[in-house]
Amino acid sequence: MAKKLGIQSTRASNYQDWYPEVVAAADLAENSEVKGCMVIKPWGYALWENVQRVLDGMFKDTGHSNAYFPLFIPLSYFEKEAAHVDGFAKECAVVTHHRLEERDGKLVPAGPLAEPLVVRPTSETIIGASFAKWVQSYRDLPLLINQWANVVRWEMRTRLFLRTAEFLWQEGHTAHATAEEAVEETMKMLGVYATFAEDYMAMPVIQGEKTIGERFPGAVQTFCIEAMMQDRKALQAGTSHFLGQNFAKASGIQFLDDKNTLTHAWTTSWGVSTRLIGAMIMTHADDDGMICPPRLAPKQVVIMPVVRKPEDRERVMTYCKALKVELEKQRFAGGEDRLRVELDARDIGGGDKKWEWVRKGVPIRIEVGPRDIDGDVAMVARRDKQADKPVSMPRAELVAGIGAMLDDIQASMFARAKAFRAEHTRVIDTKEEFYAYFESPRTKNPNDPTPIHGGFAMTHFNGDPALETKIKEDLKVTVRCIPLEAGEPGTCPFTGQPSAKRVVWAKSY
RNA sequence: CGGGGCGUAGCGCAGCCUGGUAGCGCACUUGGUUCGGGACCAAGGAGUCGCAGGUUCAAAUCCUGUCGCCCCGACCA
């Protein structure tokens, strides 16, 4: 008999269905009645809150302050940066009225606005308007601001967490007196993202620069962290942009430098979004559901009392409550992280309860019943190992070792993701091999989802945007980034021209 | 916006070809038996068959339109 899994679809047989099933089974989010928008449920939002809390600390440690700017951007602000308009105009939601009136029993918009308001798809222009007022002198710089907000991008096709019409994010916006300092900031924040992704999300990333075609509209340089999902596609998990003086000129951010010269500031912007939740799912979840990395898990440990007879109830509960208190005193991640422990005393079937936590991806499950109490032991199951095979552990050993166990789970999840990426990354030196690597396997029905194939290709590239476009048309493969780390010069296999280093090619989300 | 598919109980689906007044599994409620675990038995509640027209004595079923969702493209964090 086939093993019964936590969810219906598997990654191998039907990745397209597997992803939303994990989201539903883990109770992370659901589609709302509003097309393209999602409802983030408590378990999913708790993950986001942990992302926020950690990143917010990292931003403050690097000298940034939080502020908040309007949801609405006057159309005229938006028009000031031409490339920016090109990039975002097609996906803007626009507010044109400020009142509803009843006509023939129906409410209709009335009171047209003199100037339409764009619902922010990103806030460079509205924040720039404030920065222009705040900056007079080089002594006002650098200006290091972050905002936690929602933004709206009217997308054609949406997927929970990965691409929704409205999403939550943070956007850092900074202004500097020199280009060097702005570039340094851009790279520093990219590094913050990479550290967060690898140390907290247990998701290996490649730091790199985007090609011209993939650059943020209006930026001079765009940098990113790219991760490989379990269908071997690349997911851009965070971006950091060096905006040069483009937005400073558009918004009039000017200052007098120490030589009394009126100069435009150099700005940066950087952001990550609720897409990170999708990244965690597609990096770690398996055919039984979600697996939360311990450092971001809403709960790292769930204690499930096993109460067979009513007369055992009080004894078991007392023991479990004491165990919870003891476990909560423990630390992991070098003493930085405290334990979040759930005592699930709900009166539902033990099997149902267990599978619910498996699907939600709690890293460690502990079952305690009368027999365990007699022996002062507990049944312990690690979500990253076999999901349904708990092992007996002495209580003292469990309490003393729980931190190390969480560290081990965090480390093994990262190692597994890294091994997966390595397994599906290929160094390619010929055009033929490149095309064969990415060619979609044929399916009987052209409407079937494409089977999982390809991966990351490390290939030399002469940097020609027209060539990149051609390859995108042929294979739907693009340069995900030009890695920051040092590489060897070589020959572009498509043109025979020299190439400074290998770049990462992949299909992407 | 192009090509394909699908809308039937909370969820997953059958029924549609060959019209006759709605069914299955899971979930839910109640009772009982089990139980270191995704249990079993019995009884029960729950659906204007996406919506609007049309054909017909009769429409979930046939026809037309429309809305929504999914997949494959184009667009994208």
XYZ file of C-alpha atoms (C1' of nucleotides) in Angstrom:
586
model
C 0.000 0.000 0.000
C 1.320 3.403 -0.932
C 2.379 5.675 1.843
C -0.295 8.196 2.674
C 1.094 11.676 2.344
C 0.259 14.958 3.991
C -1.021 16.415 0.742
C -2.323 15.018 -2.531
C 0.093 16.086 -5.240
C 3.798 15.419 -5.202
C 6.576 17.654 -6.437
C 7.681 15.116 -8.998
C 4.284 14.313 -10.491
C 2.635 17.703 -10.421
C 4.638 20.634 -9.121
C 2.027 23.130 -10.322
C -0.609 21.665 -8.030
C 1.779 20.761 -5.233
C 2.650 24.369 -4.406
C -0.877 25.696 -3.762
C -1.725 22.486 -1.925
C 1.146 23.056 0.477
C -0.007 26.629 1.027
C -3.532 25.391 1.789
C -2.488 22.349 3.844
C -0.122 24.396 5.995
C -2.846 27.012 6.458
C -0.546 29.780 5.260
C -2.855 31.757 2.960
C -5.827 31.574 0.642
C -7.141 33.384 -2.383
C -9.499 36.211 -1.536
C -12.686 37.266 -3.242
C -10.685 40.111 -4.729
C -9.002 38.815 -7.825
C -5.256 38.473 -7.534
C -5.178 39.325 -3.846
C -4.517 36.883 -1.023
C -5.618 36.488 2.553
C -2.592 35.710 4.689
C -3.726 33.404 7.481
C -2.279 33.414 11.011
C 0.347 30.721 10.436
C 1.573 32.413 7.271
C 1.450 35.853 8.804
C 3.432 34.621 11.808
C 6.184 33.574 9.396
C 6.092 37.037 7.852
C 6.211 38.675 11.295
C 9.345 36.715 12.083
C 10.864 37.783 8.771
C 9.964 41.368 9.628
C 11.308 41.226 13.164
C 14.691 39.824 12.141
C 15.164 42.040 9.104
C 13.999 45.124 10.971
C 16.713 44.445 13.549
C 19.297 44.041 10.810
C 18.233 47.309 9.169
C 18.479 49.178 12.452
C 21.868 47.612 13.185
C 23.049 49.062 9.884
C 21.846 52.534 10.804
C 18.436 52.762 9.155
C 15.256 54.264 10.599
C 11.684 53.360 9.774
C 9.220 55.911 8.410
C 5.951 55.792 6.527
C 4.898 57.429 3.272
C 1.517 57.659 1.516
C -0.171 54.833 -0.327
C -1.162 57.284 -3.073
C 1.249 58.881 -5.473
C 0.180 61.882 -7.561
C 0.387 60.955 -11.225
C 2.682 63.929 -11.875
C 5.321 62.540 -9.470
C 5.255 59.292 -11.294
C 5.787 60.933 -14.670
C 9.097 62.468 -13.698
C 11.303 59.416 -14.278
C 10.829 58.136 -17.830
C 12.279 54.634 -17.449
C 10.304 54.197 -14.260
C 7.067 55.033 -16.094
C 7.890 52.511 -18.830
C 8.521 49.839 -16.270
C 5.481 50.238 -14.094
C 2.749 52.042 -16.067
C 1.130 48.823 -17.279
C 0.583 47.488 -13.790
C -0.629 50.561 -11.931
C -3.933 50.761 -10.102
C -5.249 54.314 -10.413
C -7.647 56.212 -8.165
C -9.733 58.649 -10.175
C -12.685 59.447 -7.877
C -13.190 60.282 -4.232
C -16.918 59.779 -3.729
C -19.735 57.334 -4.396
C -23.247 58.375 -5.349
C -26.409 56.334 -5.591
C -27.941 56.210 -9.033
C -30.799 53.847 -9.875
C -30.109 51.937 -6.681
C -26.428 51.425 -7.511
C -23.377 53.132 -6.121
C -21.305 54.787 -8.792
C -18.058 56.760 -8.528
C -18.563 60.506 -8.451
C -16.360 63.463 -7.646
C -13.520 63.001 -10.141
C -10.096 63.936 -8.806
C -8.344 66.889 -10.393
C -5.224 64.737 -10.573
C -5.456 60.919 -10.540
C -3.581 59.114 -7.799
C -1.503 56.037 -8.495
C -1.571 53.333 -5.842
C 2.145 52.832 -5.152
C 3.751 49.954 -7.034
C 6.972 51.122 -5.337
C 7.693 54.401 -3.571
C 10.808 55.978 -5.107
C 8.932 58.995 -6.397
C 6.814 59.823 -3.341
C 9.713 59.254 -0.958
C 11.929 61.292 -3.280
C 9.542 64.209 -2.858
C 10.063 64.081 0.902
C 13.802 63.571 0.602
C 13.981 66.697 -1.554
C 12.593 68.697 1.365
C 14.710 66.988 3.988
C 18.059 67.376 2.273
C 19.722 70.801 2.042
C 23.317 70.207 3.023
C 25.885 67.438 2.819
C 25.477 67.396 6.607
C 21.934 66.019 6.087
C 23.421 62.968 4.393
C 23.358 60.057 4.374
C 19.630 59.690 4.781
C 18.868 56.072 5.653
C 15.159 55.235 5.630
C 13.131 52.045 5.496
C 9.403 51.585 5.110
C 7.255 48.519 5.835
C 4.247 48.753 3.549
C 1.901 47.185 1.085
C 2.197 47.865 -2.637
C 0.010 47.079 -5.622
C 1.100 45.773 -9.011
C -1.733 44.771 -11.306
C -0.336 41.457 -12.514
C -1.832 39.257 -15.217
C -1.225 35.954 -13.528
C -0.903 35.610 -9.800
C 0.262 32.905 -7.419
C -0.060 32.974 -3.644
C 2.972 34.695 -2.088
C 5.005 34.600 -5.312
C 3.058 37.156 -7.269
C -0.088 38.821 -5.965
C -1.695 42.098 -6.984
C -1.171 43.472 -3.496
C 1.783 42.328 -1.441
C 3.594 43.269 1.728
C 7.209 44.303 1.673
C 9.851 46.599 2.990
C 11.531 49.173 0.830
C 14.721 50.851 1.893
C 15.445 54.254 0.419
C 18.689 56.059 1.033
C 20.380 59.219 -0.205
C 24.126 59.833 -0.170
C 26.624 62.583 -0.945
C 28.766 60.448 -3.228
C 28.308 57.671 -5.758
C 30.863 55.529 -3.924
C 28.928 55.732 -0.690
C 25.630 54.903 -2.432
C 27.184 51.890 -4.150
C 28.598 50.777 -0.823
C 25.114 51.018 0.699
C 23.625 49.063 -2.214
C 26.100 46.252 -1.697
C 25.810 46.315 2.076
C 22.055 45.761 1.944
C 22.418 43.041 -0.671
C 24.727 41.366 1.826
C 22.132 41.770 4.564
C 19.599 39.993 2.378
C 22.015 37.191 1.539
C 22.827 36.706 5.219
C 19.144 36.654 6.099
C 18.300 34.186 3.331
C 21.065 31.771 4.227
C 21.235 32.077 8.025
C 17.512 32.404 8.754
C 15.621 31.005 5.787
C 18.219 28.236 5.281
C 18.043 29.114 1.597
C 21.279 29.318 -0.367
C 21.437 32.336 -2.681
C 23.692 33.662 -5.377
C 24.470 37.340 -5.076
C 24.873 39.049 -8.378
C 24.110 41.881 -10.718
C 21.228 41.967 -13.159
C 21.777 42.441 -16.876
C 20.417 45.585 -18.546
C 17.277 43.753 -19.628
C 16.427 42.693 -16.086
C 17.331 45.967 -14.418
C 14.887 47.889 -12.210
C 13.240 50.658 -14.254
C 15.242 53.797 -13.580
C 18.198 52.156 -11.834
C 21.849 52.447 -12.847
C 22.638 49.025 -11.449
C 20.392 46.329 -9.993
C 21.724 43.601 -7.720
C 19.832 40.583 -6.516
C 19.886 37.381 -4.584
C 18.743 34.401 -6.633
C 17.650 31.074 -5.198
C 16.831 27.737 -6.821
C 13.379 26.345 -6.157
C 12.600 22.626 -6.162
C 11.353 22.760 -9.753
C 14.863 24.063 -10.533
C 13.611 27.456 -11.555
C 15.243 30.583 -10.184
C 13.426 32.893 -7.819
C 14.579 36.458 -7.309
C 14.345 36.730 -3.552
C 15.559 40.268 -2.981
C 16.880 43.259 -4.876
C 19.122 46.195 -4.152
C 19.412 49.064 -6.614
C 21.995 51.749 -7.149
C 19.855 54.513 -8.614
C 22.663 56.939 -9.431
C 21.288 60.465 -9.621
C 18.290 59.491 -11.779
C 15.660 59.722 -9.080
C 17.413 62.595 -7.289
C 17.112 64.562 -10.528
C 13.492 63.519 -11.012
C 12.553 64.485 -7.446
C 14.954 67.387 -6.957
C 17.041 65.919 -4.143
C 19.873 68.454 -4.069
C 22.372 69.589 -1.475
C 25.278 71.979 -1.069
C 28.477 69.986 -0.699
C 31.472 70.983 1.408
C 32.778 73.100 -1.499
C 29.502 75.013 -1.674
C 28.451 73.343 -4.942
C 24.786 72.460 -5.510
C 24.768 68.712 -6.268
C 22.185 65.984 -6.820
C 22.243 63.245 -4.228
C 22.992 59.611 -5.066
C 20.218 57.270 -4.029
C 19.584 53.590 -3.484
C 16.546 51.429 -2.929
C 16.235 47.804 -1.829
C 13.422 45.481 -0.951
C 12.145 42.065 -0.054
C 8.520 40.986 0.044
C 6.080 38.322 1.175
C 7.510 36.432 -1.792
C 10.094 35.222 0.741
C 7.362 33.029 2.238
C 6.870 31.462 -1.184
C 10.637 31.033 -1.444
C 10.716 29.181 1.880
C 7.911 26.886 0.754
C 9.492 26.064 -2.580
C 12.933 25.611 -1.056
C 12.004 23.377 1.870
C 8.494 21.922 1.693
C 8.115 18.249 0.780
C 5.299 15.894 -0.231
C 3.916 16.005 3.320
C 3.627 19.792 3.370
C 5.566 22.738 4.746
C 8.878 22.563 6.582
C 9.629 25.770 8.477
C 13.249 26.708 9.056
C 13.596 26.746 12.856
C 14.820 30.330 13.111
C 11.659 31.660 11.431
C 9.124 29.016 12.432
C 6.075 30.466 14.231
C 6.567 27.575 16.676
C 9.684 25.432 16.675
C 8.276 22.790 18.974
C 4.802 21.400 19.511
C 4.020 19.222 22.508
C 1.135 16.812 22.027
C -0.197 15.248 25.206
C -1.403 11.681 24.711
C -4.377 11.227 26.983
C -6.132 7.874 26.682
C -8.059 7.756 29.932
C -9.682 10.795 31.565
C -7.989 10.012 34.901
C -4.561 10.436 33.214
C -5.402 13.870 31.902
C -4.261 16.028 34.782
C -1.032 14.119 35.269
C -0.123 14.320 31.586
C -1.046 17.971 31.295
C 0.949 18.924 34.373
C 3.978 17.122 32.987
C 3.576 18.731 29.557
C 3.156 22.224 30.972
C 6.321 21.802 33.017
C 8.158 20.493 29.940
C 6.955 23.495 27.931
C 8.310 25.924 30.541
C 11.629 24.101 30.618
C 11.943 24.022 26.832
C 11.109 27.706 26.561
C 14.127 28.500 28.710
C 16.403 26.937 26.113
C 18.207 28.844 23.381
C 19.621 28.029 19.984
C 21.498 29.694 17.125
C 24.387 30.541 19.399
C 22.052 31.721 22.145
C 20.415 34.327 19.904
C 17.043 32.669 19.424
C 14.515 31.659 22.059
C 12.198 28.714 21.704
C 8.565 29.116 20.769
C 6.722 26.102 22.114
C 3.094 25.178 21.502
C 1.226 22.879 23.849
C -1.549 21.425 21.723
C -4.123 20.135 24.188
C -7.034 20.221 21.766
C -9.382 17.294 22.095
C -9.020 15.942 18.567
C -7.696 12.664 17.231
C -3.987 12.134 17.827
C -3.389 11.216 14.202
C -5.158 14.265 12.860
C -3.319 16.468 15.263
C 0.046 15.011 14.321
C -0.555 15.424 10.590
C -1.773 18.958 11.035
C 1.588 19.924 12.552
C 3.446 17.910 9.941
C 1.695 19.862 7.200
C 2.334 23.164 8.968
C 6.006 22.248 9.142
C 6.768 22.590 12.842
C 10.421 21.495 13.112
C 10.047 19.288 16.208
C 7.039 17.382 17.496
C 6.996 15.894 20.985
C 4.424 13.347 22.136
C 4.026 12.678 25.838
C 1.754 10.029 27.336
C 1.457 8.225 30.697
C 3.957 5.543 29.714
C 6.520 8.191 28.770
C 6.007 9.984 32.059
C 6.614 6.741 33.936
C 9.972 6.423 32.211
C 10.635 10.187 32.178
C 11.001 10.113 28.396
C 9.226 11.664 25.411
C 8.644 10.668 21.805
C 10.411 13.132 19.544
C 10.033 13.564 15.771
C 12.017 15.847 13.504
C 10.098 17.284 10.578
C 13.155 17.386 8.329
C 13.770 13.656 8.817
C 11.122 10.970 8.482
C 7.920 12.783 9.254
C 6.076 9.956 10.965
C 8.698 8.052 12.960
C 9.182 9.532 16.428
C 11.973 8.238 18.645
C 12.025 7.930 22.415
C 14.344 10.322 24.271
C 15.005 10.805 27.983
C 13.480 14.065 29.094
C 16.716 15.511 30.457
C 18.517 14.732 27.221
C 15.670 16.273 25.213
C 15.677 19.498 27.203
C 19.450 19.831 27.179
C 19.690 18.944 23.511
C 16.702 20.733 22.001
C 18.732 23.801 21.033
C 21.360 21.693 19.323
C 18.642 19.740 17.573
C 17.110 22.928 16.185
C 20.559 24.097 15.086
C 21.021 20.758 13.375
C 17.664 21.033 11.604
C 18.475 24.552 10.462
C 21.887 23.412 9.220
C 20.627 20.265 7.526
C 17.852 22.162 5.726
C 20.437 24.597 4.400
C 22.767 21.766 3.439
C 20.001 19.888 1.672
C 18.946 22.973 -0.307
C 22.559 23.678 -1.198
C 23.118 20.105 -2.344
C 19.961 20.280 -4.446
C 21.199 23.450 -6.107
C 24.634 21.934 -6.727
C 23.042 18.828 -8.209
C 21.081 20.918 -10.685
C 23.749 23.427 -11.605
C 25.798 22.648 -14.663
C 28.842 24.318 -16.143
C 28.128 24.574 -19.861
C 30.544 25.531 -22.632
C 28.693 24.863 -25.863
C 25.547 26.276 -27.382
C 24.298 22.762 -28.213
C 24.587 21.544 -24.642
C 22.977 24.741 -23.399
C 19.962 24.334 -25.667
C 19.652 20.620 -24.868
C 19.811 21.378 -21.145
C 16.899 23.776 -21.255
C 14.768 22.194 -23.989
C 11.322 21.428 -22.565
C 10.595 17.689 -22.571
C 7.708 16.891 -24.876
C 4.371 16.038 -23.357
C 1.460 14.174 -24.903
C -0.956 16.983 -24.217
C 0.341 20.469 -25.082
C -1.727 21.876 -22.223
C -0.008 19.722 -19.620
C 2.361 21.494 -17.273
C 5.955 21.257 -18.427
C 7.873 18.503 -16.611
C 10.646 19.647 -14.305
C 13.889 19.958 -16.228
C 17.036 22.043 -16.562
C 18.387 24.043 -13.664
C 21.114 26.648 -13.380
C 23.600 26.844 -16.230
C 26.931 28.506 -15.536
C 27.899 29.786 -18.931
C 30.090 32.504 -20.376
C 28.263 35.391 -21.997
C 29.420 38.387 -23.988
C 26.742 40.591 -22.432
C 24.819 41.371 -25.617
C 21.180 42.226 -24.746
C 19.966 41.111 -28.191
C 21.491 37.672 -27.649
C 19.842 37.427 -24.241
C 16.495 38.326 -25.808
C 16.979 35.684 -28.499
C 17.700 32.988 -25.908
C 14.705 34.114 -23.888
C 12.518 33.740 -26.957
C 13.972 30.340 -27.808
C 14.021 28.735 -24.380
C 12.389 31.129 -21.862
C 15.762 31.209 -20.180
C 17.370 34.430 -18.981
C 20.505 35.558 -17.210
C 19.443 35.490 -13.563
C 22.549 37.333 -12.490
C 26.208 37.976 -13.056
C 27.641 36.567 -9.818
C 29.629 38.913 -7.622
C 32.176 36.299 -6.705
C 35.367 36.176 -8.732
C 35.328 34.156 -11.931
C 37.648 33.190 -14.755
C 37.517 34.915 -18.160
C 36.514 32.713 -21.076
C 34.663 32.553 -24.372
C 30.976 33.148 -24.942
C 29.685 29.875 -26.476
C 26.983 31.692 -28.424
C 29.200 34.236 -30.173
C 32.784 33.132 -29.678
C 33.504 36.546 -28.172
C 35.415 37.048 -24.925
C 33.540 36.910 -21.619
C 34.706 38.241 -18.265
C 33.101 35.483 -16.229
C 30.387 32.855 -16.182
C 26.841 34.042 -15.532
C 23.823 32.190 -14.128
C 21.196 31.218 -16.685
C 17.856 29.725 -15.678
C 14.131 29.778 -16.165
C 12.588 31.996 -13.579
C 9.442 32.904 -11.692
C -5.261 39.592 -24.679
C -4.563 34.633 -27.749
C -5.002 28.722 -27.302
C -7.094 24.699 -24.202
C -9.872 22.903 -19.919
C -13.261 23.377 -15.839
C -17.448 25.577 -12.774
C -22.612 20.056 -9.204
C -22.842 20.142 -0.538
C -17.189 23.078 3.260
C -13.246 20.213 0.079
C -12.364 16.571 -3.983
C -15.378 14.506 -7.720
C -19.286 11.274 -10.628
C -23.716 12.120 -13.391
C -24.071 15.430 -19.066
C -22.794 11.915 -24.915
C -28.355 8.932 -25.073
C -33.169 15.383 -21.049
C -37.375 12.477 -16.525
C -36.512 16.421 -11.020
C -29.164 14.950 -7.659
C -25.225 11.090 -6.000
C -20.138 9.306 -4.068
C -15.611 10.020 -0.931
C -13.602 13.190 2.795
C -15.139 16.819 6.368
C -19.375 18.111 9.805
C -23.427 16.655 13.897
C -25.370 12.765 17.298
C -25.021 7.848 19.565
C -22.047 3.569 20.256
C -17.434 0.624 19.838
C -12.325 1.390 19.590
C -7.741 3.997 20.343
C 0.236 5.414 21.826
C -2.846 7.835 17.249
C -4.343 9.781 9.736
C -10.080 3.957 13.325
C -14.990 1.386 12.850
C -20.499 0.947 12.948
C -25.183 3.421 12.822
C -28.207 7.615 12.173
C -28.339 12.675 10.509
C -27.601 17.867 8.537
C -25.949 20.320 4.309
C -26.527 21.674 -2.869
C -31.688 27.735 -6.482
C -25.955 21.833 -10.368
C -21.499 29.645 -11.683
C -25.142 33.316 -13.734
C -28.777 34.921 -17.593
C -31.671 33.759 -21.660
C -33.595 29.961 -25.134
C -35.567 24.914 -26.863
C -38.960 21.333 -24.331
C -44.608 18.590 -21.120
C -39.807 18.275 -18.587
C -32.890 20.964 -18.471
C -27.206 19.627 -14.083
C -27.850 17.262 -18.969
C -29.253 20.327 -25.438
C -28.418 25.678 -27.633
C -26.755 30.961 -27.033
C -24.581 34.583 -24.147
C -22.001 36.002 -19.840
C -18.937 35.773 -15.376
C -15.232 33.227 -12.659
C -11.211 29.787 -12.012
C -7.086 26.594 -13.787
C -3.260 25.256 -17.443
C -0.096 26.849 -21.852
C 1.869 31.786 -23.910
C 2.779 37.440 -23.588
C 3.934 40.788 -18.603
C 6.380 40.553 -13.896
C 9.240 41.008 -7.099
